[in-house]
Amino acid sequence: MGDMQFKSSVETTLKVVGGKWKPVILCHLTEGIKRFSELKRDMPDITQKMLTQQLRELEDDGIIDRKVYTQVPPKVEYSLTEYGATIKEVLDVMSVWGLKHQQKIQSSAPR
Amino acid sequence: MGDMQFKSSVETTLKVVGGKWKPVILCHLTEGIKRFSELKRDMPDITQKMLTQQLRELEDDGIIDRKVYTQVPPKVEYSLTEYGATIKEVLDVMSVWGLKHQQKIQSSAPR
DNA sequence: CCGTATCCGATAAGATACTG
DNA sequence: CAGTATCTTATCGGATACGG
């Protein structure tokens, strides 16, 4: 773990799943294919701009797939790519540790 | 994975190991006890201010231990706590995925 | 419906100087 | 040696308006 490669590969992962919204988006997409409007409904606090931006970045990283139906009104579906699904185990490990940490904080900072 | 708890626990983990410097600091501390100046030498690009700040946050989160030797010149040693060592497996998983992702990017974006 | 474009505030991070 | 204090800059995220 003490090497240089380690540092930059962790940073790479943080770029892909870090930030305020990407974990949440990925979380929802693990439930299956979602339309843009569905994702927006699932995350009432995200702005359209941020949702679009984060989805584009995930798409560029090959994590999600974007399927556009050329029709009026437009319809766009997002889903995890096969490759993107591999990020789930990373998120799972992060979730498990974070949950334990939350509980630790709870028990050590009462009052 | 589709629940609310998941979202916030991933965010908790990102708070603790996220950001530009914390993974790097933790990486170096897995090698053993380090003095402030050693850490600074290991990370030439970090400023003293950032190093101090990040170390304080890690200490507040119970990840690292700070031992001050009251002497002149001062000596302060940092080390992972037993609890802090549990973050290693999270970083490892992130590192493995990030490394694969780097290789994927390499092979799919030549030119 | 699914975006893009602009502008703006908040926060993260860096440069530099100074101190017990 | 191991920090603080202050100031500046860069990046992230949000609000709002508009467009195909």
PDB file of C-alpha atoms (C1' of nucleotides) in Angstrom:
ATOM      1  CA  MET A   1       0.000   0.000   0.000  1.00  0.00           C
ATOM      2  CA  GLY A   2       2.848   2.419   0.556  1.00  0.00           C
ATOM      3  CA  ASP A   3       3.556   2.973  -3.104  1.00  0.00           C
ATOM      4  CA  MET A   4       2.848   5.777  -5.529  1.00  0.00           C
ATOM      5  CA  GLN A   5       0.435   3.765  -7.628  1.00  0.00           C
ATOM      6  CA  PHE A   6      -1.824   3.399  -4.641  1.00  0.00           C
ATOM      7  CA  LYS A   7      -2.200   7.114  -4.176  1.00  0.00           C
ATOM      8  CA  SER A   8      -3.161   7.882  -7.743  1.00  0.00           C
ATOM      9  CA  SER A   9      -5.511   4.933  -8.090  1.00  0.00           C
ATOM     10  CA  VAL A  10      -7.448   5.948  -4.990  1.00  0.00           C
ATOM     11  CA  GLU A  11      -7.654   9.447  -6.430  1.00  0.00           C
ATOM     12  CA  THR A  12      -8.971   7.997  -9.679  1.00  0.00           C
ATOM     13  CA  THR A  13     -11.750   6.233  -7.818  1.00  0.00           C
ATOM     14  CA  LEU A  14     -12.568   9.388  -5.872  1.00  0.00           C
ATOM     15  CA  LYS A  15     -12.896  11.278  -9.134  1.00  0.00           C
ATOM     16  CA  VAL A  16     -15.400   8.749 -10.441  1.00  0.00           C
ATOM     17  CA  VAL A  17     -17.581   8.182  -7.361  1.00  0.00           C
ATOM     18  CA  GLY A  18     -16.725  11.219  -5.268  1.00  0.00           C
ATOM     19  CA  GLY A  19     -18.570  14.480  -4.938  1.00  0.00           C
ATOM     20  CA  LYS A  20     -21.959  15.232  -3.529  1.00  0.00           C
ATOM     21  CA  TRP A  21     -24.215  13.488  -6.018  1.00  0.00           C
ATOM     22  CA  LYS A  22     -22.533  10.606  -7.814  1.00  0.00           C
ATOM     23  CA  PRO A  23     -22.942   8.039  -5.042  1.00  0.00           C
ATOM     24  CA  VAL A  24     -26.619   8.920  -4.804  1.00  0.00           C
ATOM     25  CA  ILE A  25     -27.139   8.700  -8.552  1.00  0.00           C
ATOM     26  CA  LEU A  26     -25.359   5.369  -8.750  1.00  0.00           C
ATOM     27  CA  CYS A  27     -27.389   4.143  -5.826  1.00  0.00           C
ATOM     28  CA  HIS A  28     -30.618   4.850  -7.668  1.00  0.00           C
ATOM     29  CA  LEU A  29     -29.355   3.363 -10.918  1.00  0.00           C
ATOM     30  CA  THR A  30     -28.620   0.063  -9.221  1.00  0.00           C
ATOM     31  CA  GLU A  31     -32.394  -0.297  -9.035  1.00  0.00           C
ATOM     32  CA  GLY A  32     -32.502  -0.461 -12.818  1.00  0.00           C
ATOM     33  CA  ILE A  33     -33.042   1.722 -15.865  1.00  0.00           C
ATOM     34  CA  LYS A  34     -34.252   5.202 -15.029  1.00  0.00           C
ATOM     35  CA  ARG A  35     -35.479   8.137 -17.057  1.00  0.00           C
ATOM     36  CA  PHE A  36     -34.036  11.564 -16.405  1.00  0.00           C
ATOM     37  CA  SER A  37     -37.278  12.721 -14.841  1.00  0.00           C
ATOM     38  CA  GLU A  38     -37.396   9.678 -12.576  1.00  0.00           C
ATOM     39  CA  LEU A  39     -33.914  10.393 -11.273  1.00  0.00           C
ATOM     40  CA  LYS A  40     -34.911  13.988 -10.721  1.00  0.00           C
ATOM     41  CA  ARG A  41     -37.952  12.850  -8.752  1.00  0.00           C
ATOM     42  CA  ASP A  42     -35.797  10.465  -6.720  1.00  0.00           C
ATOM     43  CA  MET A  43     -33.490  13.350  -5.809  1.00  0.00           C
ATOM     44  CA  PRO A  44     -35.659  16.391  -5.172  1.00  0.00           C
ATOM     45  CA  ASP A  45     -32.719  18.481  -3.970  1.00  0.00           C
ATOM     46  CA  ILE A  46     -30.489  18.137  -7.016  1.00  0.00           C
ATOM     47  CA  THR A  47     -30.757  20.788  -9.711  1.00  0.00           C
ATOM     48  CA  GLN A  48     -31.246  19.851 -13.344  1.00  0.00           C
ATOM     49  CA  LYS A  49     -27.863  21.309 -14.098  1.00  0.00           C
ATOM     50  CA  MET A  50     -26.049  19.156 -11.561  1.00  0.00           C
ATOM     51  CA  LEU A  51     -27.961  16.042 -12.526  1.00  0.00           C
ATOM     52  CA  THR A  52     -27.104  16.506 -16.192  1.00  0.00           C
ATOM     53  CA  GLN A  53     -23.496  17.338 -15.398  1.00  0.00           C
ATOM     54  CA  GLN A  54     -22.924  14.365 -13.129  1.00  0.00           C
ATOM     55  CA  LEU A  55     -24.658  12.003 -15.559  1.00  0.00           C
ATOM     56  CA  ARG A  56     -22.422  13.224 -18.377  1.00  0.00           C
ATOM     57  CA  GLU A  57     -19.295  12.625 -16.322  1.00  0.00           C
ATOM     58  CA  LEU A  58     -20.433   9.146 -15.363  1.00  0.00           C
ATOM     59  CA  GLU A  59     -21.178   8.483 -19.020  1.00  0.00           C
ATOM     60  CA  ASP A  60     -17.744   9.731 -20.069  1.00  0.00           C
ATOM     61  CA  ASP A  61     -16.185   7.411 -17.508  1.00  0.00           C
ATOM     62  CA  GLY A  62     -18.083   4.474 -18.990  1.00  0.00           C
ATOM     63  CA  ILE A  63     -20.040   3.889 -15.808  1.00  0.00           C
ATOM     64  CA  ILE A  64     -23.484   4.540 -17.205  1.00  0.00           C
ATOM     65  CA  ASP A  65     -25.239   4.254 -20.512  1.00  0.00           C
ATOM     66  CA  ARG A  66     -27.427   6.954 -22.031  1.00  0.00           C
ATOM     67  CA  LYS A  67     -30.131   5.956 -24.440  1.00  0.00           C
ATOM     68  CA  VAL A  68     -31.957   8.697 -26.294  1.00  0.00           C
ATOM     69  CA  TYR A  69     -35.336   8.032 -27.876  1.00  0.00           C
ATOM     70  CA  THR A  70     -35.841  10.494 -30.706  1.00  0.00           C
ATOM     71  CA  GLN A  71     -39.421  11.418 -30.111  1.00  0.00           C
ATOM     72  CA  VAL A  72     -41.541  14.286 -28.842  1.00  0.00           C
ATOM     73  CA  PRO A  73     -41.544  14.771 -25.946  1.00  0.00           C
ATOM     74  CA  PRO A  74     -37.991  13.483 -25.597  1.00  0.00           C
ATOM     75  CA  LYS A  75     -37.196  10.389 -23.565  1.00  0.00           C
ATOM     76  CA  VAL A  76     -33.774   9.544 -22.207  1.00  0.00           C
ATOM     77  CA  GLU A  77     -32.948   6.452 -20.226  1.00  0.00           C
ATOM     78  CA  TYR A  78     -29.934   5.929 -17.996  1.00  0.00           C
ATOM     79  CA  SER A  79     -28.567   2.650 -16.787  1.00  0.00           C
ATOM     80  CA  LEU A  80     -25.402   1.172 -15.344  1.00  0.00           C
ATOM     81  CA  THR A  81     -23.091  -0.351 -17.914  1.00  0.00           C
ATOM     82  CA  GLU A  82     -21.749  -3.821 -17.249  1.00  0.00           C
ATOM     83  CA  TYR A  83     -18.479  -2.177 -16.366  1.00  0.00           C
ATOM     84  CA  GLY A  84     -20.222   0.434 -14.235  1.00  0.00           C
ATOM     85  CA  ALA A  85     -21.796  -2.273 -12.148  1.00  0.00           C
ATOM     86  CA  THR A  86     -18.343  -3.156 -10.850  1.00  0.00           C
ATOM     87  CA  ILE A  87     -18.303   0.079  -8.901  1.00  0.00           C
ATOM     88  CA  LYS A  88     -21.041  -1.284  -6.671  1.00  0.00           C
ATOM     89  CA  GLU A  89     -18.712  -3.345  -4.580  1.00  0.00           C
ATOM     90  CA  VAL A  90     -16.594  -0.284  -3.937  1.00  0.00           C
ATOM     91  CA  LEU A  91     -19.635   1.674  -2.829  1.00  0.00           C
ATOM     92  CA  ASP A  92     -20.745  -1.248  -0.703  1.00  0.00           C
ATOM     93  CA  VAL A  93     -17.449  -1.352   1.170  1.00  0.00           C
ATOM     94  CA  MET A  94     -17.605   2.395   1.652  1.00  0.00           C
ATOM     95  CA  SER A  95     -21.159   2.128   2.896  1.00  0.00           C
ATOM     96  CA  VAL A  96     -20.361  -0.579   5.424  1.00  0.00           C
ATOM     97  CA  TRP A  97     -17.416   1.339   6.869  1.00  0.00           C
ATOM     98  CA  GLY A  98     -19.378   4.606   6.912  1.00  0.00           C
ATOM     99  CA  LEU A  99     -22.243   2.978   8.758  1.00  0.00           C
ATOM    100  CA  LYS A 100     -19.922   1.634  11.438  1.00  0.00           C
ATOM    101  CA  HIS A 101     -18.312   5.031  11.714  1.00  0.00           C
ATOM    102  CA  GLN A 102     -21.684   6.721  12.169  1.00  0.00           C
ATOM    103  CA  GLN A 103     -22.476   4.309  14.971  1.00  0.00           C
ATOM    104  CA  LYS A 104     -19.099   4.922  16.578  1.00  0.00           C
ATOM    105  CA  ILE A 105     -19.719   8.655  16.533  1.00  0.00           C
ATOM    106  CA  GLN A 106     -23.175   8.149  18.011  1.00  0.00           C
ATOM    107  CA  SER A 107     -21.889   6.138  20.948  1.00  0.00           C
ATOM    108  CA  SER A 108     -18.820   8.251  21.686  1.00  0.00           C
ATOM    109  CA  ALA A 109     -20.442  11.695  21.498  1.00  0.00           C
ATOM    110  CA  PRO A 110     -23.636  11.600  23.552  1.00  0.00           C
ATOM    111  CA  ARG A 111     -25.033  14.537  25.534  1.00  0.00           C
TER     112      ARG A 111
ATOM    113  CA  MET B   1     -28.373  -0.808  -1.723  1.00  0.00           C
ATOM    114  CA  GLY B   2     -31.327   1.265  -2.793  1.00  0.00           C
ATOM    115  CA  ASP B   3     -32.031   2.692   0.640  1.00  0.00           C
ATOM    116  CA  MET B   4     -31.421   6.019   2.275  1.00  0.00           C
ATOM    117  CA  GLN B   5     -28.945   4.678   4.816  1.00  0.00           C
ATOM    118  CA  PHE B   6     -26.644   3.682   1.988  1.00  0.00           C
ATOM    119  CA  LYS B   7     -26.422   7.197   0.654  1.00  0.00           C
ATOM    120  CA  SER B   8     -25.514   8.812   3.956  1.00  0.00           C
ATOM    121  CA  SER B   9     -23.023   6.149   4.977  1.00  0.00           C
ATOM    122  CA  VAL B  10     -21.124   6.481   1.715  1.00  0.00           C
ATOM    123  CA  GLU B  11     -21.101  10.235   2.285  1.00  0.00           C
ATOM    124  CA  THR B  12     -19.723   9.654   5.775  1.00  0.00           C
ATOM    125  CA  THR B  13     -16.850   7.634   4.374  1.00  0.00           C
ATOM    126  CA  LEU B  14     -16.175  10.278   1.737  1.00  0.00           C
ATOM    127  CA  LYS B  15     -15.971  12.898   4.459  1.00  0.00           C
ATOM    128  CA  VAL B  16     -13.354  10.881   6.318  1.00  0.00           C
ATOM    129  CA  VAL B  17     -11.127   9.674   3.460  1.00  0.00           C
ATOM    130  CA  GLY B  18     -12.129  12.060   0.694  1.00  0.00           C
ATOM    131  CA  GLY B  19     -10.459  15.233  -0.435  1.00  0.00           C
ATOM    132  CA  LYS B  20      -7.117  15.751  -2.035  1.00  0.00           C
ATOM    133  CA  TRP B  21      -4.764  14.791   0.764  1.00  0.00           C
ATOM    134  CA  LYS B  22      -6.301  12.364   3.229  1.00  0.00           C
ATOM    135  CA  PRO B  23      -5.797   9.221   1.160  1.00  0.00           C
ATOM    136  CA  VAL B  24      -2.173  10.164   0.653  1.00  0.00           C
ATOM    137  CA  ILE B  25      -1.613  10.874   4.338  1.00  0.00           C
ATOM    138  CA  LEU B  26      -3.261   7.610   5.347  1.00  0.00           C
ATOM    139  CA  CYS B  27      -1.198   5.793   2.782  1.00  0.00           C
ATOM    140  CA  HIS B  28       2.015   7.038   4.340  1.00  0.00           C
ATOM    141  CA  LEU B  29       0.825   6.330   7.862  1.00  0.00           C
ATOM    142  CA  THR B  30       0.212   2.702   7.004  1.00  0.00           C
ATOM    143  CA  GLU B  31       3.987   2.443   6.853  1.00  0.00           C
ATOM    144  CA  GLY B  32       4.140   3.187  10.572  1.00  0.00           C
ATOM    145  CA  ILE B  33       4.617   6.044  12.986  1.00  0.00           C
ATOM    146  CA  LYS B  34       5.670   9.273  11.304  1.00  0.00           C
ATOM    147  CA  ARG B  35       6.768  12.657  12.555  1.00  0.00           C
ATOM    148  CA  PHE B  36       5.202  15.782  11.110  1.00  0.00           C
ATOM    149  CA  SER B  37       8.380  16.626   9.251  1.00  0.00           C
ATOM    150  CA  GLU B  38       8.607  13.130   7.799  1.00  0.00           C
ATOM    151  CA  LEU B  39       5.084  13.385   6.440  1.00  0.00           C
ATOM    152  CA  LYS B  40       5.939  16.767   5.001  1.00  0.00           C
ATOM    153  CA  ARG B  41       8.999  15.298   3.318  1.00  0.00           C
ATOM    154  CA  ASP B  42       6.922  12.427   1.948  1.00  0.00           C
ATOM    155  CA  MET B  43       4.493  14.923   0.421  1.00  0.00           C
ATOM    156  CA  PRO B  44       6.533  17.807  -0.990  1.00  0.00           C
ATOM    157  CA  ASP B  45       3.495  19.455  -2.590  1.00  0.00           C
ATOM    158  CA  ILE B  46       1.333  19.768   0.491  1.00  0.00           C
ATOM    159  CA  THR B  47       1.543  23.004   2.465  1.00  0.00           C
ATOM    160  CA  GLN B  48       2.118  22.957   6.211  1.00  0.00           C
ATOM    161  CA  LYS B  49      -1.294  24.460   6.678  1.00  0.00           C
ATOM    162  CA  MET B  50      -3.078  21.727   4.739  1.00  0.00           C
ATOM    163  CA  LEU B  51      -1.067  18.978   6.396  1.00  0.00           C
ATOM    164  CA  THR B  52      -1.913  20.281   9.859  1.00  0.00           C
ATOM    165  CA  GLN B  53      -5.551  20.770   8.951  1.00  0.00           C
ATOM    166  CA  GLN B  54      -6.033  17.312   7.485  1.00  0.00           C
ATOM    167  CA  LEU B  55      -4.189  15.662  10.363  1.00  0.00           C
ATOM    168  CA  ARG B  56      -6.457  17.446  12.857  1.00  0.00           C
ATOM    169  CA  GLU B  57      -9.564  16.246  11.058  1.00  0.00           C
ATOM    170  CA  LEU B  58      -8.298  12.679  10.942  1.00  0.00           C
ATOM    171  CA  GLU B  59      -7.502  12.928  14.639  1.00  0.00           C
ATOM    172  CA  ASP B  60     -10.978  14.265  15.421  1.00  0.00           C
ATOM    173  CA  ASP B  61     -12.459  11.338  13.502  1.00  0.00           C
ATOM    174  CA  GLY B  62     -10.444   8.905  15.623  1.00  0.00           C
ATOM    175  CA  ILE B  63      -8.475   7.651  12.616  1.00  0.00           C
ATOM    176  CA  ILE B  64      -5.047   8.760  13.766  1.00  0.00           C
ATOM    177  CA  ASP B  65      -3.259   9.329  17.034  1.00  0.00           C
ATOM    178  CA  ARG B  66      -1.163  12.414  17.812  1.00  0.00           C
ATOM    179  CA  LYS B  67       1.594  12.120  20.345  1.00  0.00           C
ATOM    180  CA  VAL B  68       3.332  15.289  21.450  1.00  0.00           C
ATOM    181  CA  TYR B  69       6.755  15.134  23.073  1.00  0.00           C
ATOM    182  CA  THR B  70       7.209  18.218  25.218  1.00  0.00           C
ATOM    183  CA  GLN B  71      10.755  19.079  24.353  1.00  0.00           C
ATOM    184  CA  VAL B  72      12.791  21.586  22.408  1.00  0.00           C
ATOM    185  CA  PRO B  73      12.758  21.335  19.483  1.00  0.00           C
ATOM    186  CA  PRO B  74       9.232  19.925  19.499  1.00  0.00           C
ATOM    187  CA  LYS B  75       8.498  16.425  18.305  1.00  0.00           C
ATOM    188  CA  VAL B  76       5.077  15.175  17.269  1.00  0.00           C
ATOM    189  CA  GLU B  77       4.360  11.683  16.095  1.00  0.00           C
ATOM    190  CA  TYR B  78       1.373  10.551  14.100  1.00  0.00           C
ATOM    191  CA  SER B  79       0.108   7.008  13.736  1.00  0.00           C
ATOM    192  CA  LEU B  80      -3.001   5.117  12.755  1.00  0.00           C
ATOM    193  CA  THR B  81      -5.231   4.172  15.657  1.00  0.00           C
ATOM    194  CA  GLU B  82      -6.414   0.579  15.869  1.00  0.00           C
ATOM    195  CA  TYR B  83      -9.765   1.822  14.667  1.00  0.00           C
ATOM    196  CA  GLY B  84      -8.150   3.922  11.959  1.00  0.00           C
ATOM    197  CA  ALA B  85      -6.451   0.865  10.549  1.00  0.00           C
ATOM    198  CA  THR B  86      -9.873  -0.459   9.550  1.00  0.00           C
ATOM    199  CA  ILE B  87     -10.045   2.206   6.860  1.00  0.00           C
ATOM    200  CA  LYS B  88      -7.242   0.438   5.038  1.00  0.00           C
ATOM    201  CA  GLU B  89      -9.476  -2.182   3.509  1.00  0.00           C
ATOM    202  CA  VAL B  90     -11.712   0.563   2.148  1.00  0.00           C
ATOM    203  CA  LEU B  91      -8.740   2.321   0.581  1.00  0.00           C
ATOM    204  CA  ASP B  92      -7.516  -0.983  -0.780  1.00  0.00           C
ATOM    205  CA  VAL B  93     -10.790  -1.669  -2.548  1.00  0.00           C
ATOM    206  CA  MET B  94     -10.776   1.857  -3.933  1.00  0.00           C
ATOM    207  CA  SER B  95      -7.207   1.450  -5.087  1.00  0.00           C
ATOM    208  CA  VAL B  96      -7.871  -1.820  -6.884  1.00  0.00           C
ATOM    209  CA  TRP B  97     -10.883  -0.434  -8.732  1.00  0.00           C
ATOM    210  CA  GLY B  98      -9.069   2.806  -9.564  1.00  0.00           C
ATOM    211  CA  LEU B  99      -6.122   0.922 -10.979  1.00  0.00           C
ATOM    212  CA  LYS B 100      -8.356  -1.124 -13.252  1.00  0.00           C
ATOM    213  CA  HIS B 101     -10.115   2.032 -14.316  1.00  0.00           C
ATOM    214  CA  GLN B 102      -6.835   3.722 -15.193  1.00  0.00           C
ATOM    215  CA  GLN B 103      -5.902   0.740 -17.341  1.00  0.00           C
ATOM    216  CA  LYS B 104      -9.300   0.812 -19.037  1.00  0.00           C
ATOM    217  CA  ILE B 105      -8.862   4.502 -19.841  1.00  0.00           C
ATOM    218  CA  GLN B 106      -5.366   3.823 -21.193  1.00  0.00           C
ATOM    219  CA  SER B 107      -6.550   1.142 -23.579  1.00  0.00           C
ATOM    220  CA  SER B 108      -9.710   2.886 -24.752  1.00  0.00           C
ATOM    221  CA  ALA B 109      -8.294   6.369 -25.351  1.00  0.00           C
ATOM    222  CA  PRO B 110      -5.118   6.037 -27.420  1.00  0.00           C
ATOM    223  CA  ARG B 111      -3.955   8.605 -29.962  1.00  0.00           C
TER     224      ARG B 111
ATOM    225  C1'  DC C   1     -39.108  16.367 -21.306  1.00  0.00           C
ATOM    226  C1'  DC C   2     -34.493  17.083 -21.220  1.00  0.00           C
ATOM    227  C1'  DG C   3     -31.594  19.696 -21.361  1.00  0.00           C
ATOM    228  C1'  DT C   4     -27.922  24.451 -21.928  1.00  0.00           C
ATOM    229  C1'  DA C   5     -26.175  29.099 -20.494  1.00  0.00           C
ATOM    230  C1'  DT C   6     -25.073  32.541 -17.053  1.00  0.00           C
ATOM    231  C1'  DC C   7     -24.278  34.206 -12.987  1.00  0.00           C
ATOM    232  C1'  DC C   8     -23.234  33.773  -8.044  1.00  0.00           C
ATOM    233  C1'  DG C   9     -22.148  32.132  -3.394  1.00  0.00           C
ATOM    234  C1'  DA C  10     -19.789  28.649  -0.559  1.00  0.00           C
ATOM    235  C1'  DT C  11     -16.083  25.870   0.307  1.00  0.00           C
ATOM    236  C1'  DA C  12     -11.519  23.742  -0.638  1.00  0.00           C
ATOM    237  C1'  DA C  13      -7.025  24.532  -1.319  1.00  0.00           C
ATOM    238  C1'  DG C  14      -2.594  27.294  -1.963  1.00  0.00           C
ATOM    239  C1'  DA C  15       1.028  31.203  -0.899  1.00  0.00           C
ATOM    240  C1'  DT C  16       3.287  33.573   2.316  1.00  0.00           C
ATOM    241  C1'  DA C  17       4.727  35.348   6.631  1.00  0.00           C
ATOM    242  C1'  DC C  18       5.269  34.738  11.412  1.00  0.00           C
ATOM    243  C1'  DT C  19       5.849  32.160  16.330  1.00  0.00           C
ATOM    244  C1'  DG C  20       6.540  29.138  20.803  1.00  0.00           C
TER     245       DG C  20
ATOM    246  C1'  DC D   1      10.192  21.475  14.586  1.00  0.00           C
ATOM    247  C1'  DA D   2       5.657  22.054  14.335  1.00  0.00           C
ATOM    248  C1'  DG D   3       2.728  24.676  13.964  1.00  0.00           C
ATOM    249  C1'  DT D   4      -0.823  29.731  13.336  1.00  0.00           C
ATOM    250  C1'  DA D   5      -2.614  33.626  10.915  1.00  0.00           C
ATOM    251  C1'  DT D   6      -3.903  36.010   6.896  1.00  0.00           C
ATOM    252  C1'  DC D   7      -4.815  36.567   2.316  1.00  0.00           C
ATOM    253  C1'  DT D   8      -5.715  35.031  -2.254  1.00  0.00           C
ATOM    254  C1'  DT D   9      -7.160  31.687  -5.836  1.00  0.00           C
ATOM    255  C1'  DA D  10      -9.521  27.700  -7.689  1.00  0.00           C
ATOM    256  C1'  DT D  11     -13.131  24.400  -7.742  1.00  0.00           C
ATOM    257  C1'  DC D  12     -17.767  22.909  -6.622  1.00  0.00           C
ATOM    258  C1'  DG D  13     -22.340  23.401  -6.319  1.00  0.00           C
ATOM    259  C1'  DG D  14     -26.762  26.203  -6.565  1.00  0.00           C
ATOM    260  C1'  DA D  15     -30.352  29.621  -8.615  1.00  0.00           C
ATOM    261  C1'  DT D  16     -32.489  31.108 -12.382  1.00  0.00           C
ATOM    262  C1'  DA D  17     -33.704  31.779 -17.105  1.00  0.00           C
ATOM    263  C1'  DC D  18     -34.088  30.081 -21.604  1.00  0.00           C
ATOM    264  C1'  DG D  19     -34.167  26.514 -25.777  1.00  0.00           C
ATOM    265  C1'  DG D  20     -35.003  22.230 -29.010  1.00  0.00           C
TER     266       DG D  20
END
